[in-house]
mmCIF file of C-alpha atoms in Angstrom:
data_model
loop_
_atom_site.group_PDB
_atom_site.id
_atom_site.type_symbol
_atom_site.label_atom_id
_atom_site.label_comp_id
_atom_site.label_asym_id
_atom_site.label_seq_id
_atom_site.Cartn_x
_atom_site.Cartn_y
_atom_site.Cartn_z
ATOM 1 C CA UNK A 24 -1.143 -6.961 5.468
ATOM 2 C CA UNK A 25 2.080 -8.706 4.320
ATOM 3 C CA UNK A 26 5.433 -8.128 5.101
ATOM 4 C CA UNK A 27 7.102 -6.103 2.490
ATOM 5 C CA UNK A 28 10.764 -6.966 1.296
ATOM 6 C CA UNK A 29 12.399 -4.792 3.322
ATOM 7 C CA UNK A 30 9.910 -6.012 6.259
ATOM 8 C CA UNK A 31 10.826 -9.305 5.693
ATOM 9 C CA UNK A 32 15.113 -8.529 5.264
ATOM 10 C CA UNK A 33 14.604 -7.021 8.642
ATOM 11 C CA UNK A 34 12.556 -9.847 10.530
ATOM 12 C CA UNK A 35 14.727 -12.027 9.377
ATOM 13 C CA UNK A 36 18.261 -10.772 9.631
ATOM 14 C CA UNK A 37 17.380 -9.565 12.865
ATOM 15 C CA UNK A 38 18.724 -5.669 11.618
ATOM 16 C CA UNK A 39 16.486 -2.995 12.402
ATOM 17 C CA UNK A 40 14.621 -1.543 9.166
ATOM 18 C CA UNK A 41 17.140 1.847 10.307
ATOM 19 C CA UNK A 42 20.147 -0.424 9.707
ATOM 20 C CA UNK A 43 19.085 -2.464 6.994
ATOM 21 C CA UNK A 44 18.978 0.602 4.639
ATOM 22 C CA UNK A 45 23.005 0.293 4.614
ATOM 23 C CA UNK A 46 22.478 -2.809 2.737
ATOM 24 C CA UNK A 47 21.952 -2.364 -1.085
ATOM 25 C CA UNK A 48 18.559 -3.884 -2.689
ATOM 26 C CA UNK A 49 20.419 -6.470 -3.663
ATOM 27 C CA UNK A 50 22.611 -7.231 -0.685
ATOM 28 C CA UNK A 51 19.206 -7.296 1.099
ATOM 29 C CA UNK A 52 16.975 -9.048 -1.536
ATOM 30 C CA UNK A 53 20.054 -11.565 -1.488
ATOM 31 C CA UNK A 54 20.325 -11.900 2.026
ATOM 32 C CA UNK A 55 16.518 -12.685 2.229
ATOM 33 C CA UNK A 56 16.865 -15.750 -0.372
ATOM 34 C CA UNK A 57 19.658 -17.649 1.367
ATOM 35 C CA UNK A 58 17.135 -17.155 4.782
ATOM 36 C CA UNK A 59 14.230 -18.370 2.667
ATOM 37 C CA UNK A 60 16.213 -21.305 1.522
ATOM 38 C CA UNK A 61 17.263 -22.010 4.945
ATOM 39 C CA UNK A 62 13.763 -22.209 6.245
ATOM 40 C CA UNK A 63 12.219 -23.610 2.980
ATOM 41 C CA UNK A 64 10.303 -21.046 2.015
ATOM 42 C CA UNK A 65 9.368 -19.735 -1.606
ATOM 43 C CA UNK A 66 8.886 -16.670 -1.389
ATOM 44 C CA UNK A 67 8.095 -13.864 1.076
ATOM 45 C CA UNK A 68 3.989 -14.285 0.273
ATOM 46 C CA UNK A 69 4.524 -17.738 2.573
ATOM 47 C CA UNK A 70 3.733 -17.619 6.102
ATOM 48 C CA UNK A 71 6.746 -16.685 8.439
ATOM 49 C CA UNK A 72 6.866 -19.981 11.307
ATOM 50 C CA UNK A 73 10.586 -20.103 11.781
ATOM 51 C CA UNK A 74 11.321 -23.504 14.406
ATOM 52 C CA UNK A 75 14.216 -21.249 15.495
ATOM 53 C CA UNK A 76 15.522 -17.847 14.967
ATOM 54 C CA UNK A 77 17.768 -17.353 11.722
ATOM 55 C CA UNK A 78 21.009 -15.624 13.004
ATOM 56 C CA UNK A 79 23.068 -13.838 9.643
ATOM 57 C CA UNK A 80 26.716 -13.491 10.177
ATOM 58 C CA UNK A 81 28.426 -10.312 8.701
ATOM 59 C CA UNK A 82 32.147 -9.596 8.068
ATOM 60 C CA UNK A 83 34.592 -8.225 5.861
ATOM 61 C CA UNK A 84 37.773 -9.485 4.756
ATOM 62 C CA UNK A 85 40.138 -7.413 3.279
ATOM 63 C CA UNK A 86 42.749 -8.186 -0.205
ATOM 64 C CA UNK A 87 44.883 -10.094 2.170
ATOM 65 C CA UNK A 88 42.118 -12.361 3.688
ATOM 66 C CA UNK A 89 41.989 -11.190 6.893
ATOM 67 C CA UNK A 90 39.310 -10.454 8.982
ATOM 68 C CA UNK A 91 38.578 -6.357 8.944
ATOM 69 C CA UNK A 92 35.159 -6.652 10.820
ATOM 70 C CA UNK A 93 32.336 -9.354 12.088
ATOM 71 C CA UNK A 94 29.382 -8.988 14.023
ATOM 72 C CA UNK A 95 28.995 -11.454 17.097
ATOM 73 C CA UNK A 96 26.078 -13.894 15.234
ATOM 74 C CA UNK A 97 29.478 -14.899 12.941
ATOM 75 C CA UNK A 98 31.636 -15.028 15.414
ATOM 76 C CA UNK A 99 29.262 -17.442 17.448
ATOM 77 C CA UNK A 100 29.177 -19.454 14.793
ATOM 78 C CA UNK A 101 32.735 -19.796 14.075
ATOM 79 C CA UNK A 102 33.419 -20.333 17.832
ATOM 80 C CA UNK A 103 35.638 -17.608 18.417
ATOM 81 C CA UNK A 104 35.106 -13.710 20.350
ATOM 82 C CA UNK A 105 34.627 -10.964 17.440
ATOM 83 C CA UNK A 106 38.357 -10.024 18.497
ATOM 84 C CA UNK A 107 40.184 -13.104 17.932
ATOM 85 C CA UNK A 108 38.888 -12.497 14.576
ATOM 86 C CA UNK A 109 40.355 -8.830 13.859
ATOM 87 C CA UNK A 110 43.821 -9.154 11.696
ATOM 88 C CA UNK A 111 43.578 -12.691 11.230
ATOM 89 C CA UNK A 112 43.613 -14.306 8.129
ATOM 90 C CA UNK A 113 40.775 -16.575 7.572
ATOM 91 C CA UNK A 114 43.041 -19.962 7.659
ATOM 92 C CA UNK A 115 44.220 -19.170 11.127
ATOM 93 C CA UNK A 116 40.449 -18.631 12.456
ATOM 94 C CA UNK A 117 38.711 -21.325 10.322
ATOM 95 C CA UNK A 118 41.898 -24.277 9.267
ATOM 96 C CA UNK A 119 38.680 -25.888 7.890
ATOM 97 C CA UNK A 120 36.727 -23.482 5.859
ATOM 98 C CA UNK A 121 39.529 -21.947 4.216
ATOM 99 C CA UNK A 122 40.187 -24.424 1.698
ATOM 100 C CA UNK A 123 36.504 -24.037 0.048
ATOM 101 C CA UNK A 124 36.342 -20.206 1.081
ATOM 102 C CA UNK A 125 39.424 -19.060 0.342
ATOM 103 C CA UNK A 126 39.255 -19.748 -3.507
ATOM 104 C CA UNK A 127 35.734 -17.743 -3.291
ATOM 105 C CA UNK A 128 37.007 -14.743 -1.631
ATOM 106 C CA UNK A 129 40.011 -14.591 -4.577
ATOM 107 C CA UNK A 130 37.198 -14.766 -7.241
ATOM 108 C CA UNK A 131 35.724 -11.451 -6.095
ATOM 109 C CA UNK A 132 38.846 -9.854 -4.969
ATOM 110 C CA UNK A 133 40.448 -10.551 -8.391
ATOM 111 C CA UNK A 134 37.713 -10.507 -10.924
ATOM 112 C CA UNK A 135 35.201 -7.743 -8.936
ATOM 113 C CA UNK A 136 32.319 -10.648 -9.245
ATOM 114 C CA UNK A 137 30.267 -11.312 -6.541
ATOM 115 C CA UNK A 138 29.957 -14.902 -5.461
ATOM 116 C CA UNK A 139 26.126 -15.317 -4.850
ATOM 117 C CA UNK A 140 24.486 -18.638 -3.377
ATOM 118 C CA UNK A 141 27.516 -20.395 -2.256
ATOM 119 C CA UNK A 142 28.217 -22.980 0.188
ATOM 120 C CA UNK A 143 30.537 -24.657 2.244
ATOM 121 C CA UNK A 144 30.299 -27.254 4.233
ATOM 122 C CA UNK A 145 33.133 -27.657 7.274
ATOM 123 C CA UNK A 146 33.571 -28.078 10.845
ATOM 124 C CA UNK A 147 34.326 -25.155 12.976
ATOM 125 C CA UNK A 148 35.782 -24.342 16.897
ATOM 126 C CA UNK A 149 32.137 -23.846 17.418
ATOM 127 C CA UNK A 150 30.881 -27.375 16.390
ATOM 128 C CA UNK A 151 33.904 -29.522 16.733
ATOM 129 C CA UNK A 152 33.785 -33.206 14.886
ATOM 130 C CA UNK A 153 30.753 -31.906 13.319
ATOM 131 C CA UNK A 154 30.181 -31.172 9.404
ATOM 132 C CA UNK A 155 27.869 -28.242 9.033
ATOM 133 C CA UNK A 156 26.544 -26.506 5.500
ATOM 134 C CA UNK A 157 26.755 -22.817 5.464
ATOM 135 C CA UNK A 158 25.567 -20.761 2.472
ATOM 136 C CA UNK A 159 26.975 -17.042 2.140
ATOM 137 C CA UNK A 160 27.097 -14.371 -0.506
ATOM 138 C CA UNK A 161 30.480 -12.460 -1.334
ATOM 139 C CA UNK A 162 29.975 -8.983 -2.117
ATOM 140 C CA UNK A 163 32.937 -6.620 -3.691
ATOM 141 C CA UNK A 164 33.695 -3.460 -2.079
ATOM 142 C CA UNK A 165 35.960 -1.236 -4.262
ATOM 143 C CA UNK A 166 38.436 1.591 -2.645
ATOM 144 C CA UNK A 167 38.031 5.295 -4.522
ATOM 145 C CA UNK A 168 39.894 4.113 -7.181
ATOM 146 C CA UNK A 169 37.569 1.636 -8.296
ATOM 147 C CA UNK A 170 39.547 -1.562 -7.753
ATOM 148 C CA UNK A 171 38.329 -4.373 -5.309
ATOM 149 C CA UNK A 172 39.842 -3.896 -1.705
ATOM 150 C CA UNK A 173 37.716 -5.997 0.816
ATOM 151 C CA UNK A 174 35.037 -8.501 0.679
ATOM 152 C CA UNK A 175 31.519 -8.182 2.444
ATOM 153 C CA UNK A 176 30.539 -11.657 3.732
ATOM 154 C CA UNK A 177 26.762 -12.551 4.057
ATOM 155 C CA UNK A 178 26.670 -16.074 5.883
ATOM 156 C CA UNK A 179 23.776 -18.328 7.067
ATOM 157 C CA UNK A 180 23.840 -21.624 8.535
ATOM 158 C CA UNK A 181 21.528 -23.706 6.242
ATOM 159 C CA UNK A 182 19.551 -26.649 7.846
#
């Protein structure tokens, strides 16, 4: 028996099945591509052999670009504790991803669009001197009043 999609979401994000329901299909389904890309994959029927454990940062920024929430896999990779994240905007924490992220994370704020497949490539506290490619996904999240507010951040270190 195969992994199913939400199997496979949860494998591979490392999210319990529990959790992963507060991801939408296609937060999940999207989350699950940019993994498959990252270990070269096709498709979910392919067998599962990861050389090392994928690791999928979370976060939300908020209208203002700052940091609202992040698990610990993103704040590994950018180097820094989950708090030195919380209230900072992005340039302070990442100098070197902001110019290619920051322009993303306008897109969705101002036009409601989400930003799927994206990239960046950049050096961060984590990996200093060293150019690494991240893909992410930008997700809207809208208040009660139906405008844009925050941004939820899907992010993978590609190989």
């Amino acid at each position: 028996m195969g992994l199913t999609r939400p199997d496979l979401f949860s494998v591979l994000a490392g999210v319990p099945l529990k959790s992963a329901s507060r991801f939408s299909e296609s937060e999940a389904d999207a989350i699950v591509e940019i993994i498959e890309a990252r270990l070269g994959l096709k498709g979910p029927t392919q067998p599962l052999v990861p050389a090392d454990p994928i690791k999928v940062g979370l976060c939300v920024i908020d209208k203002d670009l700052r940091f609202v929430q992040i698990n610990e896999v993103l704040a590994q990779i950018n180097g820094r504790t989950a708090e030195a994240h919380i209230g900072k905007h992005i340039a302070e924490v990442l100098p070197g991803a902001a110019e290619g992220v920051v322009p993303q994370l306008l897109h969705v704020l101002n036009t409601g669009e989400p930003i799927v497949g994206g990239e960046v490539v950049t050096e961060t506290p984590a990996h200093p001197g060293e150019e690494r490619r991240y893909l992410h996904n930008y997700y809207p999240i809208c208040g009660t009043d139906g405008a844009v507010s925050e941004v939820n951040c899907i992010v993978v270190g590609a190989a």
